PDB file of N, CA and C in Angstrom:
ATOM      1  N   UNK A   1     -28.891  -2.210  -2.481  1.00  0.00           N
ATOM      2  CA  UNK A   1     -28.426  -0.927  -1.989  1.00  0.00           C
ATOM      3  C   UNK A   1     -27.658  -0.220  -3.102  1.00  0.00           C
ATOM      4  N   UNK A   2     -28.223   0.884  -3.578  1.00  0.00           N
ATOM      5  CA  UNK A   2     -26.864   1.679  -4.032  1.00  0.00           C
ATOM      6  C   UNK A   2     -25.923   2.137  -3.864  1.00  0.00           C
ATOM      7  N   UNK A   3     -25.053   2.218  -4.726  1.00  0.00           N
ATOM      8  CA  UNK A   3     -23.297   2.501  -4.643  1.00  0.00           C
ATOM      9  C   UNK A   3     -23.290   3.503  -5.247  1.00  0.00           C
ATOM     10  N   UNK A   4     -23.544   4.621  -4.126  1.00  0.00           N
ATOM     11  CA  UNK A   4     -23.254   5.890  -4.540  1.00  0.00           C
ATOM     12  C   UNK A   4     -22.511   6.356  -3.488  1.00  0.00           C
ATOM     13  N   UNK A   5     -21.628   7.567  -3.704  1.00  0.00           N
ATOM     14  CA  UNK A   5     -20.353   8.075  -2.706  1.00  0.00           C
ATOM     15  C   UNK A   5     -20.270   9.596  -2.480  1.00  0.00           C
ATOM     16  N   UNK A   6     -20.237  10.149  -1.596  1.00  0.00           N
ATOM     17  CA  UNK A   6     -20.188  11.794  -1.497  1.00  0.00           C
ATOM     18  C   UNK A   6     -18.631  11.874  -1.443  1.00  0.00           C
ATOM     19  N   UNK A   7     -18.083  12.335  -2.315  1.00  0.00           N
ATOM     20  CA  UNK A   7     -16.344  12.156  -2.194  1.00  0.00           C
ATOM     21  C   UNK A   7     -15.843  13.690  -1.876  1.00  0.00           C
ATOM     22  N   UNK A   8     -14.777  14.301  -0.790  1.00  0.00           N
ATOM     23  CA  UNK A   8     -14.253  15.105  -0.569  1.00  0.00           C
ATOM     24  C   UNK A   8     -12.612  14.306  -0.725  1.00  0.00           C
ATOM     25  N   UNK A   9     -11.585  15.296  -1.528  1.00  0.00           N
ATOM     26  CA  UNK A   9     -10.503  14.905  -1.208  1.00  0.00           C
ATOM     27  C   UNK A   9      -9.376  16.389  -0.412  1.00  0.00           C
ATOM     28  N   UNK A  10      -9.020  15.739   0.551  1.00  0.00           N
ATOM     29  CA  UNK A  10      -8.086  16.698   1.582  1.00  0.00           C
ATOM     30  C   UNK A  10      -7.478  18.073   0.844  1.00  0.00           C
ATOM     31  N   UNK A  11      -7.578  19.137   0.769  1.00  0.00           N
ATOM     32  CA  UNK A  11      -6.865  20.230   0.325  1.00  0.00           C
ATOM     33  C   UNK A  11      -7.832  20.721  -1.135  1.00  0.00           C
ATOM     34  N   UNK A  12      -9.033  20.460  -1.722  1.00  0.00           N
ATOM     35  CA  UNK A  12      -9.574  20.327  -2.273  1.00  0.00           C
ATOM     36  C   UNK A  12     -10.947  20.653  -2.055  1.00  0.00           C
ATOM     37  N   UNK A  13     -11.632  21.851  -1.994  1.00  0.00           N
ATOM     38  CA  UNK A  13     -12.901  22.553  -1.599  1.00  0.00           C
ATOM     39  C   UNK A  13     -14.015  21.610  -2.368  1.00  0.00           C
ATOM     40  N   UNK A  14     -13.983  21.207  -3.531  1.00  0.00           N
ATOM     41  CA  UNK A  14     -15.010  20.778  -3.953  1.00  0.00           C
ATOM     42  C   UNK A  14     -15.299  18.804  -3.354  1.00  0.00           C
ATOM     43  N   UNK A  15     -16.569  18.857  -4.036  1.00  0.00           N
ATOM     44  CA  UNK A  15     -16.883  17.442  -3.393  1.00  0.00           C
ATOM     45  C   UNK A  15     -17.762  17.004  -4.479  1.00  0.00           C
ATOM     46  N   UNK A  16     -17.496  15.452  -4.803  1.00  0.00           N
ATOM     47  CA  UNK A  16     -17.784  14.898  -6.263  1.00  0.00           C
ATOM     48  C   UNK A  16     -18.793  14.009  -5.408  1.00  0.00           C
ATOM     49  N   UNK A  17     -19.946  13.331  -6.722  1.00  0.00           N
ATOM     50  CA  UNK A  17     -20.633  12.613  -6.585  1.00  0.00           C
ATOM     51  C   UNK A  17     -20.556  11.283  -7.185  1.00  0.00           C
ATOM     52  N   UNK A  18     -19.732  10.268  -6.557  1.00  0.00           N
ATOM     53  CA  UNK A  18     -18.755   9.215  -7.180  1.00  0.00           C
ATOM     54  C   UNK A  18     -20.332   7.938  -7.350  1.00  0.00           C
ATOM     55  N   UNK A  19     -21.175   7.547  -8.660  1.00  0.00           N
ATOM     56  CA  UNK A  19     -21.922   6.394  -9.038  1.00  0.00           C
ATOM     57  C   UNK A  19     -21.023   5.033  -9.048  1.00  0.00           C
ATOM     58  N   UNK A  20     -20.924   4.130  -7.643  1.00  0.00           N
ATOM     59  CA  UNK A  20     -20.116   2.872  -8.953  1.00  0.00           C
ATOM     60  C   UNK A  20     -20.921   2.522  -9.684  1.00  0.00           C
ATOM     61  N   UNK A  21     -22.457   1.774  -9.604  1.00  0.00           N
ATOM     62  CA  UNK A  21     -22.987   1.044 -10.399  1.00  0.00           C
ATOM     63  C   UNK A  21     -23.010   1.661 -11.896  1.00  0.00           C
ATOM     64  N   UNK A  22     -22.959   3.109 -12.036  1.00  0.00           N
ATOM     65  CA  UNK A  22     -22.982   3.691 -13.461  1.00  0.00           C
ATOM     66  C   UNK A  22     -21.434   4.355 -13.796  1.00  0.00           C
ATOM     67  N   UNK A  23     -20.727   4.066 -13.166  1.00  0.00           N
ATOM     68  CA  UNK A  23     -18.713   4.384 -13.404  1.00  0.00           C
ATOM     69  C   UNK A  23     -18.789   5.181 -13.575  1.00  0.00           C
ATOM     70  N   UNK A  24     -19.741   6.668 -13.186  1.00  0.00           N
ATOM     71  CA  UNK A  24     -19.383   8.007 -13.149  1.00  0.00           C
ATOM     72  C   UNK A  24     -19.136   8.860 -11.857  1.00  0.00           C
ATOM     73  N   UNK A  25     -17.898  10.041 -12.032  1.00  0.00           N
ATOM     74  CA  UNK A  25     -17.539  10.920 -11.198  1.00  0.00           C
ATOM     75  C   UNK A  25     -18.276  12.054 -11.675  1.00  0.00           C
ATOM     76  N   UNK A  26     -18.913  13.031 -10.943  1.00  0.00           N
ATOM     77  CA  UNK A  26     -19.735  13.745 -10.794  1.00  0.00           C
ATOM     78  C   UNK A  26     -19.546  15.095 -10.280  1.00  0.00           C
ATOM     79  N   UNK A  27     -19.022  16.191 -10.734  1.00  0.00           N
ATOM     80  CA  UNK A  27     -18.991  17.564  -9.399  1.00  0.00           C
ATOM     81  C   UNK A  27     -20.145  17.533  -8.796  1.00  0.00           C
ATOM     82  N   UNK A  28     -20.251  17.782  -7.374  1.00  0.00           N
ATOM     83  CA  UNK A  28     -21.309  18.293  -6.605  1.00  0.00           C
ATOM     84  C   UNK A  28     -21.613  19.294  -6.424  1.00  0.00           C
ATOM     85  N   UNK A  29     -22.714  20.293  -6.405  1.00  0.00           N
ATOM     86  CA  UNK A  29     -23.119  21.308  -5.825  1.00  0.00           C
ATOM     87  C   UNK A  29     -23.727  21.078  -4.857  1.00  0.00           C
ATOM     88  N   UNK A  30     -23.203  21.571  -3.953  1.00  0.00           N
ATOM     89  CA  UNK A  30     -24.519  21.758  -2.535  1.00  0.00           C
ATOM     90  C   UNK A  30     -25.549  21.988  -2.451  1.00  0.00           C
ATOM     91  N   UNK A  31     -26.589  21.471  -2.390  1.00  0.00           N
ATOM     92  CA  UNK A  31     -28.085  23.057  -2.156  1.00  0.00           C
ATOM     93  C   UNK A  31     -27.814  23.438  -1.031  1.00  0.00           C
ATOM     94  N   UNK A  32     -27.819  24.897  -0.483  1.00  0.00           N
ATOM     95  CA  UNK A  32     -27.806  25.578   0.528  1.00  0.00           C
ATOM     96  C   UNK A  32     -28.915  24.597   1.827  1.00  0.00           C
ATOM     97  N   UNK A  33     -28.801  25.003   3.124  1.00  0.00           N
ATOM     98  CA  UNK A  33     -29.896  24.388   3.371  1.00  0.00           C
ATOM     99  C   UNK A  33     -30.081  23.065   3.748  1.00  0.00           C
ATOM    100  N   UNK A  34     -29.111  22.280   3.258  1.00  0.00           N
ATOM    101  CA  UNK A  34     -29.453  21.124   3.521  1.00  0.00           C
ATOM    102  C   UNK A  34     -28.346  20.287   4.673  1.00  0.00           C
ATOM    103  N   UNK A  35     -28.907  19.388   5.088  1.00  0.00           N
ATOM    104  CA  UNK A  35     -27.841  18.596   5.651  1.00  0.00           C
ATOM    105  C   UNK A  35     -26.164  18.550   5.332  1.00  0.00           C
ATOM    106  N   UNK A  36     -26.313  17.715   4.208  1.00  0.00           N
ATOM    107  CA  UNK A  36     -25.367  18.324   3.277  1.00  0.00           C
ATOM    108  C   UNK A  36     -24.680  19.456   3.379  1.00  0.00           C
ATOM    109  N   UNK A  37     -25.336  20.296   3.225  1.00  0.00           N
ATOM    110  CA  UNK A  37     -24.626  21.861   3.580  1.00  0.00           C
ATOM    111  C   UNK A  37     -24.258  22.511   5.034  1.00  0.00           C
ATOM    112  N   UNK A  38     -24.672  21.515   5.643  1.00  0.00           N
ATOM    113  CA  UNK A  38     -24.251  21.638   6.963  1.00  0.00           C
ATOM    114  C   UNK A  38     -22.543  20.817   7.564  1.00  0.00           C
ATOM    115  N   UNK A  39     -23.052  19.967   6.799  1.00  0.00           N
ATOM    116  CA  UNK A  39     -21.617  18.886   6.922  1.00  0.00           C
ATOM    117  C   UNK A  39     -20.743  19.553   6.203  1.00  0.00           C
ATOM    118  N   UNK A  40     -20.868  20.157   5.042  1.00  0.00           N
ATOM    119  CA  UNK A  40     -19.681  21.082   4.447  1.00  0.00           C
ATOM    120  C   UNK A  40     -19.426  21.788   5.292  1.00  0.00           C
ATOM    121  N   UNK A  41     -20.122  22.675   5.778  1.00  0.00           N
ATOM    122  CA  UNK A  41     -19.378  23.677   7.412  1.00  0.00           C
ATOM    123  C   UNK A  41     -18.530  23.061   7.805  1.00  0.00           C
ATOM    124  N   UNK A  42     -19.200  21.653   8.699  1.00  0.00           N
ATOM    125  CA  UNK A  42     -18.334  21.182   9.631  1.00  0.00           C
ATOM    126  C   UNK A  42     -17.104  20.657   8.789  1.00  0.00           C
ATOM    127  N   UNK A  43     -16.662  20.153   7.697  1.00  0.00           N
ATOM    128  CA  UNK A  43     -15.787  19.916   6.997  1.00  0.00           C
ATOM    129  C   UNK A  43     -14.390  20.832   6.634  1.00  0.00           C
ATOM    130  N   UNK A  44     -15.516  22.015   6.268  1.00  0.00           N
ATOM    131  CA  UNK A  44     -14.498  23.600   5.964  1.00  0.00           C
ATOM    132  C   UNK A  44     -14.013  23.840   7.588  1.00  0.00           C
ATOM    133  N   UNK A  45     -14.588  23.780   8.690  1.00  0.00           N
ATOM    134  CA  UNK A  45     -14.358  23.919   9.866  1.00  0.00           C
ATOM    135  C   UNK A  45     -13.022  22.793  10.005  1.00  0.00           C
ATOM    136  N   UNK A  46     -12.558  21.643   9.439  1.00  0.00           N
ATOM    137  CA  UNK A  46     -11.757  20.855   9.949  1.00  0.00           C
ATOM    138  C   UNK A  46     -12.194  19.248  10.201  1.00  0.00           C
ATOM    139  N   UNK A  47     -13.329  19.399  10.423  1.00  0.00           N
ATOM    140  CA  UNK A  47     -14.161  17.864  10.755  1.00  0.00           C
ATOM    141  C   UNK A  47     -14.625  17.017   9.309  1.00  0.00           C
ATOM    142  N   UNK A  48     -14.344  15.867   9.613  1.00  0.00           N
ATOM    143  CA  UNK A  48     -14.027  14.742   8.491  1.00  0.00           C
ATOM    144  C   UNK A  48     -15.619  13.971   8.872  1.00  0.00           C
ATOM    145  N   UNK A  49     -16.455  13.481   7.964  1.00  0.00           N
ATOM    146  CA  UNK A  49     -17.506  12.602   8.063  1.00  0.00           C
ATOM    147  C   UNK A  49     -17.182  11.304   7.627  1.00  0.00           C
ATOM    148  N   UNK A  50     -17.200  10.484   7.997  1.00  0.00           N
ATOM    149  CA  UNK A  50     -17.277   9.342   7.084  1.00  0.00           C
ATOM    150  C   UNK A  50     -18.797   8.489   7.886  1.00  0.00           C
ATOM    151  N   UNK A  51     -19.572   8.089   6.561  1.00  0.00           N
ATOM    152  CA  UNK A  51     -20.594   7.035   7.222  1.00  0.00           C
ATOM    153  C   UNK A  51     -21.096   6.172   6.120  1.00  0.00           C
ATOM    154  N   UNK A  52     -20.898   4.615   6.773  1.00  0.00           N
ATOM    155  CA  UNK A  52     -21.160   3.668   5.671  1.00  0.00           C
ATOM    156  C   UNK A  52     -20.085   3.290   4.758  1.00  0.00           C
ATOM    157  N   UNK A  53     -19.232   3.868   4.811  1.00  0.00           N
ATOM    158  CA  UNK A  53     -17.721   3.523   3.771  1.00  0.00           C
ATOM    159  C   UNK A  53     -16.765   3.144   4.827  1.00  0.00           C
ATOM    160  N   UNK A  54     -15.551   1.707   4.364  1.00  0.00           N
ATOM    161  CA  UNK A  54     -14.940   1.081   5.513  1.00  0.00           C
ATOM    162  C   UNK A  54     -13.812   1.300   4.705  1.00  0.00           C
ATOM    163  N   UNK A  55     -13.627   2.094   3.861  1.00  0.00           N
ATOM    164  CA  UNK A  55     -11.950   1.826   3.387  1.00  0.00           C
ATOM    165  C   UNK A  55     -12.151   2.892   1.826  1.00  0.00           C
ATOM    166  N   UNK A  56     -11.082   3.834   2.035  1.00  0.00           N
ATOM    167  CA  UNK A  56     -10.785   4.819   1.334  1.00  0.00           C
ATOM    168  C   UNK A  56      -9.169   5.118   1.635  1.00  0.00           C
ATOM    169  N   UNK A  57      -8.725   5.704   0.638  1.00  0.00           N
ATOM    170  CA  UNK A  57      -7.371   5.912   0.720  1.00  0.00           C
ATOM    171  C   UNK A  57      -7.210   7.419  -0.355  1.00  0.00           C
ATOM    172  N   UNK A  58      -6.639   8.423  -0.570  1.00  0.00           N
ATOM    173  CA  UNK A  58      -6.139   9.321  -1.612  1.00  0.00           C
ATOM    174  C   UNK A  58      -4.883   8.308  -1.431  1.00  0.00           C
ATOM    175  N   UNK A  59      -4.806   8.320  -3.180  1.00  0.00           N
ATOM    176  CA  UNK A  59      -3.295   8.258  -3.402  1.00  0.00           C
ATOM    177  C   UNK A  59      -2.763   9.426  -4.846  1.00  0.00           C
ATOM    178  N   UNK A  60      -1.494   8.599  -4.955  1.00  0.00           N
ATOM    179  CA  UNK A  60      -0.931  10.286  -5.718  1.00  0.00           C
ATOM    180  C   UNK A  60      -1.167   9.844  -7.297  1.00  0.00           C
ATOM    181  N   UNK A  61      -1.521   8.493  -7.700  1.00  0.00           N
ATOM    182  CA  UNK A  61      -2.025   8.345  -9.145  1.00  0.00           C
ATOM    183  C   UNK A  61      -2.725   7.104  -9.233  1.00  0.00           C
ATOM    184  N   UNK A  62      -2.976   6.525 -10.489  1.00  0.00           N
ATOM    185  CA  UNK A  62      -3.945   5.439 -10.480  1.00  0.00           C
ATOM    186  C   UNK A  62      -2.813   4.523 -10.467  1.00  0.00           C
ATOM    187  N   UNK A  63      -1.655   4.660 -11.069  1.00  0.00           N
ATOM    188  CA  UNK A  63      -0.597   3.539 -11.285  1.00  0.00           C
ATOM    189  C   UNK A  63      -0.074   3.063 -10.253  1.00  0.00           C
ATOM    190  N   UNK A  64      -0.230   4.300  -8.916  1.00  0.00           N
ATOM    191  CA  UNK A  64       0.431   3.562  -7.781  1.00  0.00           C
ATOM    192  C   UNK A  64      -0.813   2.773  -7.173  1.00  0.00           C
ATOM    193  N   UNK A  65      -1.930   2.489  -7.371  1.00  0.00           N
ATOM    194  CA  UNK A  65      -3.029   1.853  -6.835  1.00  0.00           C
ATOM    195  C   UNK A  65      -2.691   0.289  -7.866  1.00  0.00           C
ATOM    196  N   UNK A  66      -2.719   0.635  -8.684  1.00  0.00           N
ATOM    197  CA  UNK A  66      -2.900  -0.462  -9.906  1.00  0.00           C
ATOM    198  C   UNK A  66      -1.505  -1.689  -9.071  1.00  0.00           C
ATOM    199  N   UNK A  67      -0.273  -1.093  -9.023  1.00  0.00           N
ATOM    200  CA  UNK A  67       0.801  -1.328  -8.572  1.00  0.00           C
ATOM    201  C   UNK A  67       0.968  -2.084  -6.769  1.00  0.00           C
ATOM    202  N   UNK A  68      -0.714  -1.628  -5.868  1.00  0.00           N
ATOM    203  CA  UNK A  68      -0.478  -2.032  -4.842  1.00  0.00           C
ATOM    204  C   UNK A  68       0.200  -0.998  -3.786  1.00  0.00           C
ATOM    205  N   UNK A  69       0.706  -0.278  -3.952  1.00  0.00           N
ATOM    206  CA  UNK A  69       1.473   0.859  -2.765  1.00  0.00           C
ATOM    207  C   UNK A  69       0.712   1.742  -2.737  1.00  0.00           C
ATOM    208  N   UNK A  70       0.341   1.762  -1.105  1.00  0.00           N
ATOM    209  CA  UNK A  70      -0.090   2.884  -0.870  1.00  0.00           C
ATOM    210  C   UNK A  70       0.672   4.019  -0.142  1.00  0.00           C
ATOM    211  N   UNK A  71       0.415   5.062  -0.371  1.00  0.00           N
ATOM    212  CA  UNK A  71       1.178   5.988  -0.336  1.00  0.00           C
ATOM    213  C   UNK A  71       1.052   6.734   1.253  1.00  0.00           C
ATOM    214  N   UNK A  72       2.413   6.826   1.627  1.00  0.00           N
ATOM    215  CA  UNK A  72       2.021   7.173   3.532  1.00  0.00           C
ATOM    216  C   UNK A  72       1.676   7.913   4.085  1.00  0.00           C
TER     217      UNK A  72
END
């Protein structure tokens, strides 16, 4: 299976295209039209997707991850 990620972070309009297997972060563009671009509605509307991912967190830097605290 690939480890690829559609990443939105809270307060933040854009949405990245996170590869693990190739360790790259990615800007996304939408194509109009698509599924995808439908879930951005519902997103800009307020509604959160998550599917297939069991654990995500924003935190406020890499050091506080590295460090173990997550931030509340």
């Amino acid at each position: 299976m690939s480890k690829v990620v559609v990443l939105g972070v809270s307060g933040d309009k854009g949405l990245w295209l996170v590869d693990i297997d190739a360790k790259t972060v990615t800007p996304l563009q939408v194509p109009a039209g698509t599924d995808l671009a439908a879930a951005v509605k519902q997103r800009e509307a307020g509604g959160t997707l998550i599917k297939n991912v069991d654990f995500a967190i924003a935190v406020s830097s890499a050091q506080a991850v590295f460090s173990g605290h997550v931030d509340g």
